[in-house]
CSV table of C-alpha atoms and ligand atoms in Angstrom, one decimal:
chain,number,residue,atom,x,y,z
A,20,MET,CA,102.1,107.5,19.7
A,21,ALA,CA,99.6,104.7,19.9
A,22,ASN,CA,96.0,104.8,18.7
A,23,VAL,CA,93.6,103.8,21.5
A,24,VAL,CA,90.5,101.6,21.3
A,25,VAL,CA,88.0,102.0,24.2
A,26,VAL,CA,85.8,98.9,24.8
A,27,GLY,CA,83.3,98.1,27.5
A,28,ALA,CA,84.5,95.1,29.4
A,29,GLN,CA,81.2,94.1,31.0
A,30,TRP,CA,77.5,94.5,29.9
A,31,GLY,CA,77.7,98.1,28.8
A,32,ASP,CA,77.3,101.4,30.7
A,33,GLU,CA,80.7,101.1,32.3
A,34,GLY,CA,81.4,104.8,31.8
A,35,LYS,CA,82.9,104.7,28.3
A,36,GLY,CA,81.5,108.1,27.4
A,37,LYS,CA,83.2,109.8,30.3
A,38,ILE,CA,86.6,108.2,29.6
A,39,VAL,CA,86.4,108.8,25.9
A,40,ASP,CA,85.6,112.5,26.6
A,41,TRP,CA,88.5,112.7,29.0
A,42,LEU,CA,91.0,111.0,26.6
A,43,SER,CA,89.8,113.0,23.5
A,44,GLU,CA,91.6,116.1,24.7
A,45,ARG,CA,94.7,114.3,23.4
A,46,ALA,CA,93.2,112.8,20.3
A,47,ASP,CA,92.7,114.3,16.8
A,48,VAL,CA,90.0,111.9,15.6
A,49,ILE,CA,87.3,110.1,17.6
A,50,ALA,CA,85.6,107.2,15.7
A,51,ARG,CA,82.6,105.0,16.5
A,52,PHE,CA,83.0,101.6,14.8
A,53,GLN,CA,79.9,99.5,15.8
A,54,GLY,CA,76.5,99.7,17.4
A,55,GLY,CA,74.0,102.5,16.9
A,56,HIS,CA,71.7,104.6,18.9
A,57,ASN,CA,71.2,101.8,21.4
A,58,ALA,CA,74.2,103.3,23.1
A,59,GLY,CA,73.8,106.0,25.7
A,60,HIS,CA,77.0,107.8,26.8
A,61,THR,CA,76.7,110.4,29.5
A,62,LEU,CA,79.3,113.2,29.9
A,63,VAL,CA,79.4,115.7,32.7
A,64,ILE,CA,81.6,118.7,32.0
A,65,GLY,CA,81.6,121.4,34.6
A,66,GLY,CA,78.2,120.4,35.8
A,67,GLN,CA,76.7,120.4,32.2
A,68,VAL,CA,75.3,117.0,31.2
A,69,PHE,CA,75.6,115.8,27.6
A,70,LYS,CA,73.9,112.5,26.5
A,71,LEU,CA,75.2,111.0,23.3
A,72,SER,CA,73.8,108.0,21.5
A,73,LEU,CA,75.2,107.8,18.0
A,74,LEU,CA,77.7,110.6,17.9
A,75,PRO,CA,81.2,110.0,19.1
A,76,SER,CA,81.8,111.5,22.6
A,77,GLY,CA,84.7,113.6,21.2
A,78,ILE,CA,82.2,115.8,19.3
A,79,VAL,CA,81.8,118.1,22.3
A,80,ARG,CA,85.4,119.3,22.0
A,81,LYS,CA,86.2,121.9,19.5
A,82,GLY,CA,88.8,121.1,16.8
A,83,LYS,CA,88.3,117.3,16.8
A,84,MET,CA,87.1,115.2,13.9
A,85,ALA,CA,84.2,112.8,14.8
A,86,VAL,CA,83.8,109.8,12.6
A,87,ILE,CA,80.9,107.3,12.2
A,88,GLY,CA,82.4,104.2,10.7
A,89,ASN,CA,80.9,101.5,8.4
A,90,GLY,CA,80.5,99.1,11.3
A,91,VAL,CA,77.8,101.3,12.8
A,92,VAL,CA,74.1,101.1,11.9
A,93,LEU,CA,72.7,104.6,11.5
A,94,ASP,CA,69.2,105.9,12.0
A,95,PRO,CA,69.4,109.2,10.1
A,96,TRP,CA,66.3,110.8,11.8
A,97,SER,CA,67.7,110.0,15.2
A,98,LEU,CA,71.1,111.3,14.2
A,99,PHE,CA,69.6,114.7,13.2
A,100,SER,CA,67.6,115.0,16.4
A,101,GLU,CA,70.7,114.3,18.4
A,102,ILE,CA,72.6,116.9,16.4
A,103,ASP,CA,69.8,119.4,17.1
A,104,LYS,CA,69.8,118.6,20.8
A,105,LEU,CA,73.5,119.2,21.0
A,106,ALA,CA,73.3,122.4,19.0
A,107,ALA,CA,70.8,123.7,21.7
A,108,GLN,CA,73.6,122.9,24.3
A,109,GLY,CA,76.1,124.9,22.3
A,110,VAL,CA,77.9,122.1,20.4
A,111,GLU,CA,78.2,123.0,16.7
A,112,ILE,CA,78.2,120.0,14.3
A,113,SER,CA,78.9,120.3,10.6
A,114,PRO,CA,80.9,118.4,8.0
A,115,GLU,CA,83.9,120.3,9.4
A,116,ASN,CA,83.8,118.0,12.5
A,117,LEU,CA,81.7,115.0,11.6
A,118,MET,CA,82.0,112.5,8.8
A,119,ILE,CA,80.0,109.3,8.1
A,120,ALA,CA,81.2,106.4,6.1
A,121,GLU,CA,79.4,106.1,2.7
A,122,ASN,CA,79.0,102.3,3.3
A,123,THR,CA,77.2,102.7,6.6
A,124,PRO,CA,73.9,100.7,6.6
A,125,LEU,CA,70.8,102.6,7.6
A,126,ILE,CA,68.3,101.8,10.3
A,127,LEU,CA,64.8,102.5,9.0
A,128,PRO,CA,61.4,102.7,10.8
A,129,LEU,CA,60.7,99.2,9.5
A,130,HIS,CA,63.7,97.9,11.6
A,131,GLN,CA,62.3,99.5,14.7
A,132,ASP,CA,58.9,98.0,13.9
A,133,LEU,CA,60.4,94.5,13.6
A,134,ASP,CA,62.5,94.8,16.7
A,135,GLN,CA,59.4,95.7,18.7
A,136,LEU,CA,57.1,93.2,17.0
A,137,ARG,CA,59.5,90.4,17.8
A,138,GLU,CA,60.0,91.4,21.4
A,139,GLU,CA,56.2,91.5,21.9
A,140,ALA,CA,55.8,88.1,20.2
A,141,ALA,CA,58.5,86.6,22.3
A,142,GLY,CA,56.7,87.4,25.5
A,143,LYS,CA,58.7,86.0,28.5
A,144,ALA,CA,61.5,84.9,26.1
A,145,LYS,CA,62.2,88.5,25.0
A,146,ILE,CA,65.8,89.8,24.8
A,147,GLY,CA,65.0,93.1,26.4
A,148,THR,CA,66.4,95.1,23.5
A,149,THR,CA,66.4,98.9,23.4
A,150,GLY,CA,63.7,98.6,20.7
A,151,ARG,CA,65.8,100.8,18.3
A,152,GLY,CA,65.9,98.3,15.4
A,153,ILE,CA,69.6,97.4,15.9
A,154,GLY,CA,69.3,93.7,15.4
A,155,PRO,CA,67.0,93.8,12.3
A,156,ALA,CA,69.3,96.4,10.7
A,157,TYR,CA,72.4,94.2,11.2
A,158,GLU,CA,70.4,91.2,9.8
A,159,ASP,CA,69.7,93.1,6.6
A,160,LYS,CA,73.3,94.2,6.3
A,161,VAL,CA,74.6,90.6,6.3
A,162,GLY,CA,71.5,89.5,4.3
A,163,ARG,CA,72.7,91.8,1.5
A,164,ARG,CA,69.5,93.7,1.3
A,165,THR,CA,70.2,96.9,3.3
A,166,ILE,CA,70.2,100.5,2.2
A,167,ARG,CA,73.5,102.2,2.8
A,168,VAL,CA,74.3,105.9,3.0
A,169,ALA,CA,75.7,106.1,-0.6
A,170,ASP,CA,72.6,104.5,-2.0
A,171,LEU,CA,70.6,107.7,-1.2
A,172,ALA,CA,72.5,109.6,-3.9
A,173,ASP,CA,70.8,107.8,-6.8
A,174,GLU,CA,67.1,107.2,-7.2
A,175,GLU,CA,67.4,104.2,-9.4
A,176,THR,CA,69.7,102.5,-6.9
A,177,LEU,CA,67.4,103.4,-4.1
A,178,ASP,CA,64.4,101.9,-5.9
A,179,ALA,CA,66.3,98.6,-6.5
A,180,ARG,CA,67.4,98.5,-2.9
A,181,LEU,CA,63.8,99.2,-1.6
A,182,ASP,CA,62.4,96.4,-3.8
A,183,ARG,CA,64.8,93.8,-2.4
A,184,LEU,CA,64.3,95.1,1.2
A,185,LEU,CA,60.6,95.3,1.2
A,186,ALA,CA,60.1,91.9,-0.4
A,187,HIS,CA,61.7,90.5,2.7
A,188,HIS,CA,60.1,92.7,5.3
A,189,ASP,CA,56.6,92.6,4.0
A,190,ALA,CA,56.6,88.8,4.2
A,191,LEU,CA,58.0,89.0,7.8
A,192,ARG,CA,55.4,91.6,8.8
A,193,GLN,CA,52.6,89.5,7.4
A,194,GLY,CA,53.7,86.6,9.6
A,195,LEU,CA,53.7,88.8,12.6
A,196,GLY,CA,50.3,90.3,11.8
A,197,ALA,CA,51.5,93.7,10.8
A,198,THR,CA,50.6,95.7,7.7
A,199,ALA,CA,52.9,96.0,4.7
A,200,VAL,CA,55.4,98.9,4.6
A,201,ASN,CA,54.1,102.0,2.9
A,202,ARG,CA,56.8,102.1,0.2
A,203,ALA,CA,55.9,105.6,-1.2
A,204,GLU,CA,56.0,107.1,2.2
A,205,LEU,CA,59.4,105.5,3.1
A,206,ARG,CA,60.9,106.5,-0.3
A,207,ALA,CA,59.8,110.1,0.2
A,208,LYS,CA,61.2,110.2,3.7
A,209,LEU,CA,64.5,108.9,2.5
A,210,LEU,CA,64.7,111.3,-0.4
A,211,GLU,CA,63.9,114.2,1.9
A,212,ILE,CA,66.7,113.4,4.4
A,213,ALA,CA,69.2,112.3,1.7
A,214,PRO,CA,70.8,115.7,0.9
A,215,LYS,CA,71.2,116.5,4.7
A,216,LEU,CA,72.9,113.1,5.3
A,217,LEU,CA,75.0,113.0,2.2
A,218,GLN,CA,76.9,116.2,3.0
A,219,TYR,CA,78.6,114.1,5.8
A,220,ALA,CA,79.3,111.1,3.6
A,221,GLN,CA,82.9,110.3,3.0
A,222,PRO,CA,85.1,107.3,2.0
A,223,VAL,CA,86.0,107.0,5.6
A,224,TRP,CA,88.5,104.1,5.1
A,225,LYS,CA,90.5,106.4,2.8
A,226,VAL,CA,90.4,109.5,5.1
A,227,MET,CA,91.3,107.3,8.1
A,228,ASN,CA,94.3,105.8,6.3
A,229,ASP,CA,95.5,109.3,5.4
A,230,TYR,CA,95.1,110.4,9.0
A,231,ARG,CA,97.1,107.4,10.1
A,232,LYS,CA,99.9,108.2,7.6
A,233,SER,CA,100.1,111.8,8.8
A,234,GLY,CA,100.4,110.7,12.4
A,235,LYS,CA,97.1,111.9,13.7
A,236,ARG,CA,96.0,110.3,17.0
A,237,ILE,CA,92.9,108.2,16.7
A,238,LEU,CA,90.6,107.3,19.5
A,239,PHE,CA,88.1,104.5,18.7
A,240,GLU,CA,85.0,104.6,20.9
A,241,GLY,CA,83.3,101.3,21.4
A,242,ALA,CA,79.6,101.0,22.4
A,243,GLN,CA,77.8,98.4,24.5
A,244,GLY,CA,80.1,95.9,26.2
A,245,SER,CA,82.0,92.7,25.7
A,246,LEU,CA,79.4,90.5,27.3
A,247,LEU,CA,76.9,91.8,24.8
A,248,ASP,CA,79.1,90.8,21.9
A,249,ILE,CA,77.3,88.7,19.3
A,250,ASP,CA,79.9,85.9,19.5
A,251,PHE,CA,81.4,86.1,22.9
A,252,GLY,CA,78.5,87.5,24.9
A,253,THR,CA,75.7,85.8,26.8
A,254,TYR,CA,74.0,84.7,23.6
A,255,PRO,CA,71.1,85.2,22.7
A,256,TYR,CA,70.9,88.0,25.3
A,257,VAL,CA,73.3,90.2,23.4
A,258,THR,CA,73.4,93.0,20.9
A,259,SER,CA,73.8,92.3,17.2
A,260,SER,CA,77.3,93.6,16.7
A,261,THR,CA,80.9,92.7,17.5
A,262,THR,CA,81.8,94.8,20.5
A,263,MET,CA,85.4,93.5,20.8
A,264,SER,CA,88.4,95.6,20.1
A,265,GLY,CA,89.2,94.0,16.7
A,266,MET,CA,86.0,95.6,15.3
A,267,ALA,CA,87.6,99.0,15.5
A,268,ALA,CA,89.7,98.2,12.4
A,269,THR,CA,87.1,96.6,10.2
A,270,GLY,CA,84.4,99.0,11.4
A,271,THR,CA,86.3,102.0,10.1
A,272,GLY,CA,88.5,100.6,7.2
A,273,LEU,CA,91.9,100.4,8.8
A,274,GLY,CA,94.1,97.3,9.3
A,275,PRO,CA,94.4,95.8,12.7
A,276,SER,CA,98.0,97.2,13.1
A,277,ALA,CA,96.3,100.6,13.5
A,278,ILE,CA,95.2,99.6,16.9
A,279,GLY,CA,97.8,100.4,19.5
A,280,PHE,CA,96.5,100.4,23.1
A,281,VAL,CA,93.2,98.6,24.0
A,282,LEU,CA,91.6,100.2,27.0
A,283,GLY,CA,88.9,98.2,28.7
A,284,ILE,CA,86.3,100.2,30.7
A,285,VAL,CA,85.4,98.4,33.8
A,286,LYS,CA,82.9,99.4,36.5
A,287,ALA,CA,84.0,98.7,40.1
A,288,TYR,CA,80.9,96.4,40.4
A,289,THR,CA,78.6,94.9,37.8
A,290,THR,CA,75.4,96.0,36.1
A,291,ARG,CA,73.2,94.8,33.2
A,292,VAL,CA,70.1,96.1,31.4
A,293,GLY,CA,67.7,93.7,29.8
A,294,GLU,CA,67.4,90.0,30.1
A,295,GLY,CA,70.0,87.2,30.4
A,296,PRO,CA,72.3,85.5,32.9
A,297,PHE,CA,74.1,87.6,35.5
A,298,PRO,CA,75.9,85.3,38.0
A,299,THR,CA,76.7,88.0,40.7
A,300,GLU,CA,73.3,89.8,40.5
A,301,LEU,CA,72.0,91.0,43.9
A,302,GLU,CA,68.4,91.2,44.7
A,303,ASP,CA,68.9,92.4,48.3
A,304,ALA,CA,69.7,95.7,50.1
A,305,ASP,CA,73.3,95.7,48.8
A,306,GLY,CA,72.0,95.5,45.2
A,307,GLN,CA,69.5,98.3,46.0
A,308,ARG,CA,72.3,100.4,47.4
A,309,LEU,CA,74.5,100.0,44.4
A,310,GLY,CA,71.7,101.0,42.1
A,311,GLU,CA,70.8,104.1,44.1
A,312,ARG,CA,74.4,105.3,44.8
A,313,GLY,CA,75.4,104.5,41.2
A,314,ARG,CA,72.2,106.0,39.7
A,315,GLU,CA,71.8,102.9,37.7
A,316,PHE,CA,69.0,103.8,35.3
A,317,GLY,CA,69.5,103.4,31.5
A,318,THR,CA,70.2,106.6,29.5
A,319,VAL,CA,68.4,105.2,26.4
A,320,THR,CA,65.3,103.5,27.8
A,321,GLY,CA,65.3,104.7,31.4
A,322,ARG,CA,65.1,101.1,32.6
A,323,LYS,CA,66.5,100.2,36.0
A,324,ARG,CA,69.8,98.4,35.6
A,325,ARG,CA,70.3,95.1,37.5
A,326,CYS,CA,73.2,95.4,39.9
A,327,GLY,CA,75.7,92.9,41.5
A,328,TRP,CA,79.2,92.4,42.9
A,329,PHE,CA,82.3,92.7,40.8
A,330,ASP,CA,82.8,89.6,38.7
A,331,ALA,CA,86.5,89.0,38.1
A,332,VAL,CA,85.9,85.8,36.1
A,333,LEU,CA,84.0,87.7,33.4
A,334,VAL,CA,86.3,90.7,33.2
A,335,ARG,CA,89.4,88.4,33.0
A,336,GLN,CA,87.7,86.6,30.1
A,337,THR,CA,86.6,89.8,28.2
A,338,CYS,CA,90.0,91.4,28.7
A,339,ALA,CA,91.7,88.3,27.2
A,340,ILE,CA,89.3,88.3,24.2
A,341,SER,CA,89.8,92.0,23.4
A,342,GLY,CA,93.5,91.9,24.2
A,343,VAL,CA,93.1,94.7,26.8
A,344,ASN,CA,96.4,96.4,27.7
A,345,GLY,CA,95.0,98.3,30.6
A,346,ILE,CA,91.6,99.2,32.2
A,347,ALA,CA,89.9,102.3,33.3
A,348,LEU,CA,88.2,101.4,36.5
A,349,THR,CA,85.1,103.6,37.0
A,350,LYS,CA,82.5,104.3,39.8
A,351,LEU,CA,84.8,103.4,42.6
A,352,ASP,CA,83.1,106.1,44.7
A,353,VAL,CA,79.8,104.2,44.5
A,354,LEU,CA,81.3,101.6,46.8
A,355,ASP,CA,82.1,104.2,49.6
A,356,GLY,CA,80.5,103.2,52.9
A,357,PHE,CA,80.0,99.5,52.3
A,358,LYS,CA,81.2,97.5,55.3
A,359,THR,CA,82.3,94.6,53.3
A,360,LEU,CA,82.7,94.1,49.5
A,361,LYS,CA,82.6,90.8,47.6
A,362,ILE,CA,84.5,89.9,44.5
A,363,CYS,CA,83.6,86.8,42.5
A,364,THR,CA,86.8,84.8,41.8
A,365,GLY,CA,85.4,81.6,40.3
A,366,TYR,CA,82.2,79.6,39.6
A,367,GLU,CA,80.9,76.4,40.8
A,368,ILE,CA,78.6,74.5,38.4
A,369,ASP,CA,77.3,71.0,39.3
A,370,GLY,CA,80.2,70.5,41.8
A,371,THR,CA,82.9,71.5,39.2
A,372,ARG,CA,84.9,74.7,39.6
A,373,TYR,CA,85.3,76.9,36.5
A,374,ASP,CA,87.6,79.9,36.0
A,375,TYR,CA,85.6,81.1,33.0
A,376,LEU,CA,82.0,81.3,31.9
A,377,PRO,CA,81.1,78.3,29.8
A,378,THR,CA,79.1,78.9,26.6
A,379,ALA,CA,76.3,76.4,27.2
A,380,ALA,CA,73.1,78.2,28.4
A,381,ALA,CA,72.2,75.2,30.6
A,382,LEU,CA,75.5,75.5,32.5
A,383,GLN,CA,75.3,79.3,32.7
A,384,ALA,CA,71.9,79.0,34.3
A,385,LYS,CA,73.4,76.9,37.1
A,386,VAL,CA,76.4,79.1,38.1
A,387,THR,CA,77.1,79.6,41.8
A,388,PRO,CA,79.6,82.4,42.2
A,389,ILE,CA,82.6,81.8,44.6
A,390,TYR,CA,83.2,85.0,46.5
A,391,GLU,CA,86.1,86.5,48.3
A,392,GLU,CA,85.3,89.1,50.9
A,393,MET,CA,87.2,92.4,51.3
A,394,GLU,CA,87.0,95.1,53.8
A,395,GLY,CA,85.2,98.2,52.7
A,396,TRP,CA,86.0,101.8,53.5
A,397,GLU,CA,84.2,104.6,55.4
A,398,GLU,CA,85.9,107.5,53.7
A,399,SER,CA,84.7,109.2,50.6
A,400,THR,CA,86.6,108.6,47.3
A,401,GLU,CA,84.2,110.8,45.4
A,402,GLY,CA,86.1,113.3,43.3
A,403,ALA,CA,89.5,111.9,44.2
A,404,ARG,CA,92.2,113.0,41.7
A,405,SER,CA,95.2,111.2,43.0
A,406,TRP,CA,96.1,107.8,44.5
A,407,ALA,CA,97.2,109.7,47.7
A,408,ASP,CA,93.5,110.7,48.2
A,409,LEU,CA,92.3,107.1,48.3
A,410,PRO,CA,91.8,105.2,51.5
A,411,ALA,CA,94.1,102.1,52.0
A,412,ALA,CA,91.2,99.7,51.7
A,413,ALA,CA,90.1,101.2,48.4
A,414,ILE,CA,93.6,100.8,47.0
A,415,LYS,CA,93.6,97.2,48.2
A,416,TYR,CA,90.4,96.6,46.4
A,417,VAL,CA,91.7,98.0,43.2
A,418,ARG,CA,95.0,96.1,43.5
A,419,ARG,CA,93.1,92.8,44.0
A,420,ILE,CA,91.0,93.5,40.9
A,421,GLU,CA,94.2,94.0,38.9
A,422,GLU,CA,95.6,90.7,40.2
A,423,LEU,CA,92.4,88.7,39.5
A,424,ILE,CA,91.8,90.1,36.0
A,425,GLN,CA,95.5,90.0,35.1
A,426,CYS,CA,95.4,93.5,33.8
A,427,PRO,CA,96.7,96.8,35.2
A,428,VAL,CA,94.6,99.9,36.0
A,429,ALA,CA,95.6,102.7,33.6
A,430,LEU,CA,92.9,105.1,34.6
A,431,LEU,CA,90.6,105.5,37.6
A,432,SER,CA,87.3,107.4,37.7
A,433,THR,CA,85.8,108.7,40.9
A,434,SER,CA,82.8,110.8,39.8
A,435,PRO,CA,80.8,111.6,36.7
A,436,GLU,CA,82.8,114.8,36.2
A,437,ARG,CA,85.3,114.9,33.4
A,438,ASP,CA,88.3,115.9,35.6
A,439,ASP,CA,87.6,113.5,38.5
A,440,THR,CA,89.9,111.0,36.9
A,441,ILE,CA,93.3,109.6,38.0
A,442,LEU,CA,95.8,108.9,35.3
A,443,VAL,CA,98.2,106.0,36.1
A,444,THR,CA,99.5,105.0,32.6
A,445,ASP,CA,98.9,107.1,29.5
A,446,PRO,CA,97.2,104.9,26.9
A,447,PHE,CA,98.4,107.1,24.1
A,448,ALA,CA,102.1,106.7,25.0
A,449,ASP,CA,103.7,104.0,23.0
B,508,LIG,P1,78.6,104.3,28.9
B,508,LIG,O1,77.4,103.7,28.2
B,508,LIG,O2,79.7,103.2,29.1
B,508,LIG,O3,79.2,105.5,28.3
B,508,LIG,O4,78.1,104.6,30.4
B,508,LIG,P2,76.8,105.4,30.7
B,508,LIG,O5,77.1,106.9,30.5
B,508,LIG,O6,75.6,104.8,30.1
B,508,LIG,O7,76.7,105.1,32.3
B,508,LIG,C1,77.6,105.5,33.2
B,508,LIG,C2,77.0,106.5,34.2
B,508,LIG,O8,77.9,106.6,35.3
B,508,LIG,C3,76.9,107.9,33.6
B,508,LIG,O9,75.7,108.5,34.2
B,508,LIG,C4,78.1,108.6,34.1
B,508,LIG,O10,77.9,110.0,34.2
B,508,LIG,C5,78.4,108.0,35.4
B,508,LIG,N1,79.8,107.8,35.8
B,508,LIG,C6,80.9,107.6,35.0
B,508,LIG,N2,82.0,107.5,35.7
B,508,LIG,C7,81.6,107.6,37.0
B,508,LIG,C8,82.3,107.5,38.2
B,508,LIG,O11,83.5,107.3,38.3
B,508,LIG,N3,81.6,107.7,39.4
B,508,LIG,C9,80.2,107.9,39.4
B,508,LIG,N4,79.6,108.0,40.5
B,508,LIG,N5,79.5,108.0,38.2
B,508,LIG,C10,80.2,107.8,37.0
B,509,LIG,P1,76.2,101.6,26.0
B,509,LIG,O1,77.0,101.9,24.8
B,509,LIG,C1,73.9,98.6,28.1
B,509,LIG,C2,71.5,95.8,25.7
B,509,LIG,C3,70.0,95.9,25.7
B,509,LIG,C4,69.6,94.4,25.5
B,509,LIG,C5,70.7,94.0,24.5
B,509,LIG,C6,70.2,94.0,23.1
B,509,LIG,O2,75.4,102.7,26.6
B,509,LIG,O3,77.0,100.8,27.0
B,509,LIG,P2,69.8,95.9,21.3
B,509,LIG,O4,68.9,97.1,21.3
B,509,LIG,O5,71.2,96.3,21.2
B,509,LIG,O6,69.4,94.9,20.3
B,509,LIG,O7,69.6,95.2,22.8
B,509,LIG,O8,71.8,94.8,24.7
B,509,LIG,N1,72.2,97.0,25.3
B,509,LIG,C7,72.9,97.8,26.2
B,509,LIG,N2,73.1,97.6,27.5
B,509,LIG,N3,74.5,99.5,27.5
B,509,LIG,C8,74.4,99.7,26.1
B,509,LIG,O9,75.1,100.6,25.4
B,509,LIG,C9,73.5,98.8,25.4
B,509,LIG,N4,73.2,98.6,24.1
B,509,LIG,C10,72.4,97.6,24.1
B,509,LIG,O10,69.6,96.4,27.0
B,509,LIG,O11,69.8,93.7,26.7
B,510,LIG,MG1,75.4,103.6,28.4
């Protein structure tokens, strides 16, 4: 049986949460390996809505182990407020079903401050971040001055870490016109939350390797999307982590051979939140209709998502980079009732045709999408649970996408509800 990695193949919000929840019925362990509480994953189970940010979507099922790996950046206060919110919805969370890697870096209030100060200072050139401190927290990790979960267990270590961290942040804050960090207050806050957090701390790399040896099925849950990847995304309008499939291994402490099937989650059209290039963006009635039918508002910030036609160039590119074996195509139902649909099959830049998105920002800004038109369908696909329920034009649209992105559809989703999902190929099957 293969372990499965789920990654977003566009700009995030592809429906990863729904698919991870659906797949987790057949998994033993569900692990997050990058990102933080910038993610917003919505699950709808029998009409009940669960919104998850940091916790793996498998947490809502009983008897599964949820893991937060070292590749994540973790805001402990936000974690416990999410745990409390879920408890109020009847989901019990304890060290029995959640563990956190000891070497996970923390997001502190000073990271959130810096994220927001920088966005304000950037004015029009802002990234449009979620303002949660994700970028600054990753900077401190690679800058070797972060505080990690295990550091909370020893006051002497914590003090040394705080000294190094605040020397850096106070200088930055001064430059941005903000006051210095209140060290005593931050220290007290950290020591207060330490025992609560430490009860979940584990050498995750070791436990995961044991799970692997004993044949447990692992489902890795990616956050964000491939076009927000720090290396391969539309830089600098990206997030600060590696969102590609390879990160599942280093973000939890397993070797790359632990990754079996890579499932790319792909929305049947395109959306993006925040700033940055978006070749197929629609600012007309079609874009408006996609946003309304797809309820395209961010889970985390409530911002309106920008909407556009399906871009096969970008998805072919991200599927190649993540080594996607099959895709889960979501939100097909949102396209019901469109007379015609457009798919972007290539780009034209300064009279030259491209079959990929070039890296140079100056070229990205000049992309003209080349479209192919397809006939839409009048019938409803909402809630369809088998191919036989799909109109011929919808099947044609799906088949054309497979052809253009050079990757087969393994799953198809036709509503937010868990069970409105069509299985074509089982990703867990070897
Ligand atoms: P994620 O960040 O990739 O987990 O995606 P989000 O949860 O942020 O956004 C996807 C939204 O679409 C959520 O509100 C889901 O409930 C919803 N959704 C997921 N799959 C489908 C689908 O097939 N059809 C429709 N109409 N909505 C879906
Ligand atoms: P899920 O997991 C969509 C975007 C932000 C911004 C950029 C950088 O729900 O798919 P950050 O706060 O990460 O520094 O912001 O990345 N972004 C997302 N967009 N879905 C997400 O997560 C996102 N997480 C970050 O809007 O453009
Ligand atoms: Mg989301």
